[in-house]
XYZ file of C-alpha atoms in Angstrom:
381
model
C 0.000 0.000 0.000
C 1.275 3.437 -0.894
C 2.083 6.030 1.752
C -0.988 7.943 2.929
C -1.133 11.476 4.335
C -3.612 14.044 5.606
C -5.024 16.063 2.721
C -4.600 19.323 4.661
C -1.397 19.213 6.735
C 0.453 16.298 5.131
C 0.885 14.213 8.312
C 1.369 10.508 7.637
C -1.883 8.679 8.304
C -2.980 5.085 8.094
C -5.685 3.253 6.193
C -8.049 2.987 9.154
C -7.687 6.612 10.313
C -10.778 8.824 10.539
C -9.195 12.078 11.683
C -5.802 13.787 11.659
C -4.120 13.920 15.056
C -2.144 17.038 14.113
C -4.632 19.381 12.439
C -7.896 17.777 13.613
C -9.387 17.395 10.118
C -11.831 14.605 9.402
C -10.279 12.143 6.959
C -11.979 10.235 4.177
C -10.422 7.811 1.722
C -11.187 8.683 -1.916
C -11.023 5.415 -3.930
C -10.619 7.104 -7.314
C -7.538 8.906 -5.994
C -6.237 6.092 -3.743
C -5.565 8.822 -1.188
C -7.024 10.480 1.888
C -8.771 13.830 1.663
C -9.296 16.169 4.616
C -12.713 17.553 5.583
C -14.495 19.661 8.150
C -18.191 19.873 8.946
C -19.898 23.166 8.157
C -22.759 24.656 10.199
C -25.260 22.470 8.355
C -23.238 19.320 8.974
C -22.067 19.023 5.362
C -18.551 17.721 4.670
C -16.378 20.455 3.148
C -13.141 19.355 1.501
C -10.004 21.142 2.711
C -6.889 21.960 0.731
C -8.341 20.211 -2.287
C -6.885 22.489 -4.950
C -9.870 21.982 -7.203
C -10.178 18.230 -6.597
C -13.595 16.645 -7.004
C -15.961 17.269 -4.051
C -16.821 14.207 -2.005
C -19.354 13.105 0.568
C -19.032 10.290 3.110
C -20.371 6.787 2.692
C -23.604 6.459 4.667
C -21.895 3.964 6.985
C -19.227 6.586 7.723
C -21.622 9.513 8.138
C -23.809 7.470 10.490
C -20.809 6.675 12.679
C -19.808 10.341 12.893
C -23.385 11.412 13.672
C -23.680 8.797 16.411
C -20.423 10.004 17.944
C -21.644 13.611 17.879
C -24.978 12.664 19.409
C -23.165 10.964 22.276
C -20.686 13.876 22.529
C -17.848 11.468 21.831
C -15.237 11.154 19.126
C -15.530 8.476 16.515
C -12.662 5.989 16.486
C -11.370 3.442 14.019
C -12.585 0.718 16.396
C -16.235 1.722 15.947
C -16.403 3.261 12.446
C -17.814 0.817 9.911
C -16.388 2.718 6.929
C -14.144 5.709 6.221
C -14.545 5.919 2.422
C -15.996 8.724 0.351
C -18.313 8.972 -2.655
C -18.112 11.531 -5.494
C -20.670 14.234 -4.771
C -22.489 13.732 -8.078
C -23.174 10.020 -7.480
C -26.650 9.021 -6.314
C -25.467 6.010 -4.270
C -25.539 6.300 -0.490
C -22.864 3.655 0.074
C -19.260 3.642 -1.160
C -18.010 1.110 -3.687
C -16.785 -1.178 -0.893
C -19.897 -1.095 1.290
C -22.136 -1.639 -1.759
C -20.634 -5.109 -2.152
C -21.859 -6.141 1.322
C -25.432 -7.363 1.053
C -25.896 -9.390 4.247
C -24.652 -8.415 7.705
C -25.207 -10.097 11.093
C -27.861 -8.930 13.546
C -26.509 -5.821 15.236
C -28.501 -6.223 18.437
C -25.452 -8.102 19.723
C -22.616 -5.723 20.582
C -19.943 -8.181 19.462
C -21.570 -8.506 16.039
C -21.032 -4.832 15.281
C -17.376 -5.220 16.253
C -17.087 -8.211 13.925
C -18.782 -6.265 11.126
C -16.326 -3.384 11.569
C -13.364 -5.765 11.336
C -14.782 -7.563 8.291
C -15.414 -4.318 6.432
C -11.942 -3.068 7.320
C -10.315 -6.166 5.827
C -12.570 -5.967 2.770
C -11.584 -2.351 2.146
C -7.937 -3.416 2.073
C -8.879 -6.014 -0.519
C -10.806 -3.446 -2.571
C -7.845 -1.046 -2.359
C -5.629 -3.690 -3.984
C -8.195 -4.464 -6.689
C -8.591 -0.773 -7.526
C -4.819 -0.266 -7.623
C -4.521 -3.257 -9.981
C -7.342 -1.888 -12.171
C -9.489 -4.980 -11.696
C -13.261 -4.517 -12.021
C -15.028 -5.313 -8.745
C -18.672 -4.252 -9.176
C -21.330 -5.076 -6.627
C -24.295 -7.237 -7.578
C -26.383 -4.103 -7.098
C -24.492 -2.515 -9.982
C -24.015 -5.733 -12.008
C -26.481 -8.453 -10.916
C -25.130 -11.049 -13.334
C -21.406 -10.742 -12.713
C -20.946 -8.568 -9.632
C -19.802 -9.312 -6.094
C -21.947 -9.869 -3.026
C -20.487 -10.414 0.440
C -22.589 -12.202 3.050
C -21.365 -11.943 6.636
C -23.225 -14.650 8.527
C -23.475 -15.774 12.138
C -23.956 -19.350 13.246
C -27.210 -19.161 15.195
C -27.972 -22.888 15.315
C -25.336 -25.280 16.683
C -25.923 -27.887 13.996
C -26.041 -25.440 11.078
C -22.522 -24.474 10.063
C -21.642 -21.295 8.182
C -18.801 -22.094 5.817
C -16.592 -19.474 4.239
C -16.721 -19.839 0.475
C -17.556 -18.488 -2.972
C -20.429 -19.254 -5.338
C -20.946 -17.265 -8.548
C -19.844 -13.946 -7.098
C -21.399 -14.494 -3.648
C -18.688 -14.650 -0.996
C -19.790 -15.917 2.405
C -17.749 -15.393 5.567
C -18.511 -16.717 9.012
C -18.339 -13.681 11.313
C -16.587 -15.860 13.907
C -13.477 -15.418 11.755
C -13.363 -11.830 13.069
C -12.823 -13.165 16.605
C -9.045 -13.535 16.987
C -9.278 -16.258 19.619
C -11.778 -18.380 17.705
C -9.898 -17.926 14.437
C -6.648 -18.995 16.091
C -8.383 -22.045 17.523
C -9.551 -23.056 14.046
C -6.082 -22.404 12.648
C -4.579 -24.810 15.170
C -7.257 -27.428 14.557
C -6.665 -27.220 10.795
C -2.861 -27.283 11.221
C -2.552 -24.077 9.207
C 0.510 -21.827 9.474
C -1.484 -18.691 8.655
C -5.131 -17.622 8.935
C -6.332 -14.001 8.782
C -9.457 -12.118 7.742
C -7.625 -10.447 4.872
C -6.273 -13.814 3.798
C -9.835 -15.161 3.578
C -10.920 -12.238 1.418
C -7.929 -12.594 -0.884
C -8.494 -16.333 -1.271
C -12.228 -16.157 -1.970
C -11.871 -13.280 -4.441
C -9.436 -15.539 -6.303
C -12.310 -17.927 -7.040
C -14.365 -15.010 -8.348
C -11.616 -13.880 -10.702
C -10.999 -17.414 -11.930
C -14.578 -17.385 -13.190
C -14.144 -13.947 -14.724
C -10.614 -14.154 -16.129
C -9.681 -17.785 -16.771
C -12.789 -19.895 -17.343
C -13.706 -20.077 -21.052
C -10.722 -17.902 -22.049
C -7.459 -18.613 -23.918
C -5.748 -18.835 -20.515
C -7.510 -22.103 -19.682
C -5.062 -24.487 -21.396
C -2.073 -22.931 -19.638
C -3.966 -22.967 -16.351
C -4.585 -26.704 -16.665
C -0.952 -27.362 -17.534
C 0.173 -25.612 -14.330
C -2.623 -26.237 -11.834
C -4.357 -29.351 -13.158
C -7.769 -30.067 -14.638
C -10.445 -28.188 -12.697
C -13.109 -30.532 -14.075
C -12.072 -33.099 -11.448
C -14.947 -33.629 -8.996
C -14.550 -30.877 -6.408
C -16.454 -32.548 -3.560
C -14.561 -35.813 -3.928
C -11.251 -33.942 -4.113
C -11.918 -32.160 -0.817
C -13.010 -35.399 0.864
C -9.814 -37.094 -0.289
C -7.741 -34.143 0.920
C -9.177 -34.135 4.432
C -9.011 -37.939 4.660
C -5.383 -38.181 3.545
C -3.559 -34.908 2.747
C -0.703 -35.192 0.243
C 2.501 -35.568 2.237
C 4.651 -34.178 -0.567
C 2.585 -31.028 -1.106
C 5.494 -28.650 -0.264
C 7.215 -29.669 -3.501
C 4.524 -28.230 -5.779
C 2.044 -26.198 -3.737
C 2.142 -23.053 -1.623
C -0.009 -24.666 1.084
C -1.480 -28.046 1.940
C -4.968 -26.816 1.063
C -3.756 -25.749 -2.379
C -3.071 -29.418 -3.144
C -6.737 -30.375 -2.713
C -8.035 -29.218 -6.127
C -6.878 -26.966 -9.008
C -9.447 -24.301 -8.046
C -8.011 -24.133 -4.529
C -4.462 -24.093 -5.866
C -5.342 -21.078 -8.033
C -7.155 -19.279 -5.188
C -4.231 -19.835 -2.811
C -1.716 -18.567 -5.389
C -3.941 -15.585 -6.184
C -4.132 -14.742 -2.471
C -0.360 -15.016 -2.135
C 0.160 -12.783 -5.137
C -2.017 -10.048 -3.580
C -0.267 -10.586 -0.253
C 3.176 -10.196 -1.848
C 2.202 -7.251 -4.042
C 0.728 -5.307 -1.138
C 3.670 -6.183 1.095
C 6.251 -4.987 -1.424
C 4.277 -1.830 -2.233
C 4.191 -0.999 1.476
C 7.919 -1.676 1.870
C 8.648 0.549 -1.129
C 6.369 3.329 0.151
C 8.299 3.359 3.432
C 11.615 3.450 1.567
C 12.796 0.124 2.965
C 16.462 -0.586 2.277
C 18.238 -3.781 3.271
C 21.976 -3.281 3.451
C 22.721 -6.797 4.709
C 20.443 -8.871 2.495
C 23.512 -10.644 1.084
C 26.821 -9.557 2.681
C 29.056 -7.811 0.192
C 26.262 -7.199 -2.306
C 24.588 -3.856 -3.146
C 21.873 -2.426 -0.923
C 18.407 -3.750 -1.727
C 15.820 -1.021 -2.339
C 12.351 -2.488 -1.933
C 9.978 -2.002 -4.857
C 6.686 -3.456 -5.985
C 6.259 -6.170 -8.590
C 6.899 -4.809 -12.070
C 3.646 -4.881 -14.090
C 5.706 -4.710 -17.297
C 7.710 -7.814 -16.429
C 7.008 -10.721 -18.762
C 8.205 -13.083 -16.031
C 7.830 -11.922 -12.432
C 9.808 -14.793 -10.885
C 13.004 -12.733 -10.646
C 11.147 -10.022 -8.692
C 9.724 -12.624 -6.338
C 13.169 -14.023 -5.610
C 15.133 -10.776 -5.530
C 12.516 -8.631 -3.775
C 10.005 -10.670 -1.814
C 12.392 -13.304 -0.500
C 14.660 -10.831 1.386
C 11.788 -8.565 2.465
C 9.768 -11.476 3.864
C 12.865 -12.862 5.586
C 13.432 -9.471 7.204
C 9.801 -9.219 8.339
C 9.882 -12.766 9.739
C 13.126 -11.987 11.596
C 11.472 -8.910 13.126
C 8.448 -11.014 14.102
C 10.656 -13.487 15.935
C 12.526 -10.684 17.671
C 9.199 -9.331 18.927
C 7.977 -12.734 20.062
C 5.401 -13.117 17.262
C 4.773 -15.802 14.679
C 6.165 -15.395 11.180
C 4.071 -13.100 8.987
C 4.989 -15.156 5.918
C 5.542 -18.792 6.956
C 5.688 -20.156 3.397
C 8.272 -21.480 0.933
C 8.062 -20.581 -2.758
C 9.363 -23.539 -4.751
C 10.100 -23.395 -8.473
C 6.654 -24.819 -9.287
C 4.922 -22.308 -7.028
C 6.904 -19.478 -8.620
C 5.667 -20.607 -12.042
C 2.078 -20.499 -10.788
C 2.535 -17.036 -9.268
C 4.061 -15.854 -12.548
C 0.940 -17.098 -14.354
C -1.320 -15.257 -11.905
C 0.753 -12.131 -12.593
C 0.291 -12.506 -16.359
C -3.478 -12.930 -16.088
C -3.875 -10.133 -13.567
C -1.758 -7.612 -15.484
C -3.528 -8.450 -18.734
C -6.858 -7.902 -16.978
C -5.702 -4.522 -15.679
C -4.841 -3.535 -19.237
C -8.190 -4.718 -20.561
C -6.569 -7.481 -22.605
C -8.513 -10.454 -21.209
C -11.490 -11.550 -23.315
C -13.509 -12.434 -20.213
C -13.597 -8.759 -19.282
C -16.357 -8.439 -21.854
C -18.553 -9.997 -19.164
C -18.289 -6.654 -17.338
C -18.926 -4.650 -20.482
C -15.282 -3.576 -20.593
C -13.836 -2.966 -24.057
C -10.945 -5.320 -24.801
C -8.201 -5.088 -27.378
């Protein structure tokens, strides 16, 4: 993620911020600009943009405005822990919700205090996902805007002990069990599943991978290459998962980025897609902070962190030369601080080939070169 700053005074701010601690301005993220703008409320309660220099006027997402109004009514200050959204909408648009909140169509009952907290955390992780998709120029319409091919997120609570809510994707509908927003419960599941890594953002990145497989690979010229790398997705999915849970492949580290990726070609793609987004965002953040590693390899030049090159025909060199040392540094810091590794994975040659394929498909989509983009009404070359 690129460096973010207050639109009035220039102070560094962070993605979840709602106000500037130096100048006191209200902050709102403007998706079209991938930047924060600064605002103040006028006498009528309207949001006036500050220091905009002629930039397009904006108004807050209804979920943001409601949070601010509630804080004012209670004579308190809104905080990132309670604000459902901090995104803005162009003034001329008729929508009341921002492009991220419009994709959420089912939320849990808010008469339980913990459910609102879970909703806040889910939306926060989803906005990080949407940031990446916007930066990569990938269409991500809601089903409200595109009923046939759009996205719809359903955040569901298990209300009956024998009725499980499973996280998954089905034709653009992404379901998440809100229990995943509870750190303790999510960690318990992670241990039970013998997973090295399990986060809300990871869930979003994985499930959106299934969505983009449908949009960008299925029934396109990419399909033959996909099958050569990942396998034939026509293999029975239910049987493949049953076989995986009954007897996981012991040699999965040789060809897959995770044990779950070895269960079926669709899951292999979704895991690699999630890792690609994870790596891209990690390197962009490192570059935005000006990360330099002087001791990556003793005696070699200083490494200046940079994001994955969208013009690269083969991104494997970037993954080895950039992500490997950056992730090693981050993991070393984690261990020094008594935390688990942030990136507890090994990228083998076969996994690098799969990530390079994801890069090719994703970059082509961002350029409008993928035939499947016609499904969104996007002109293709």
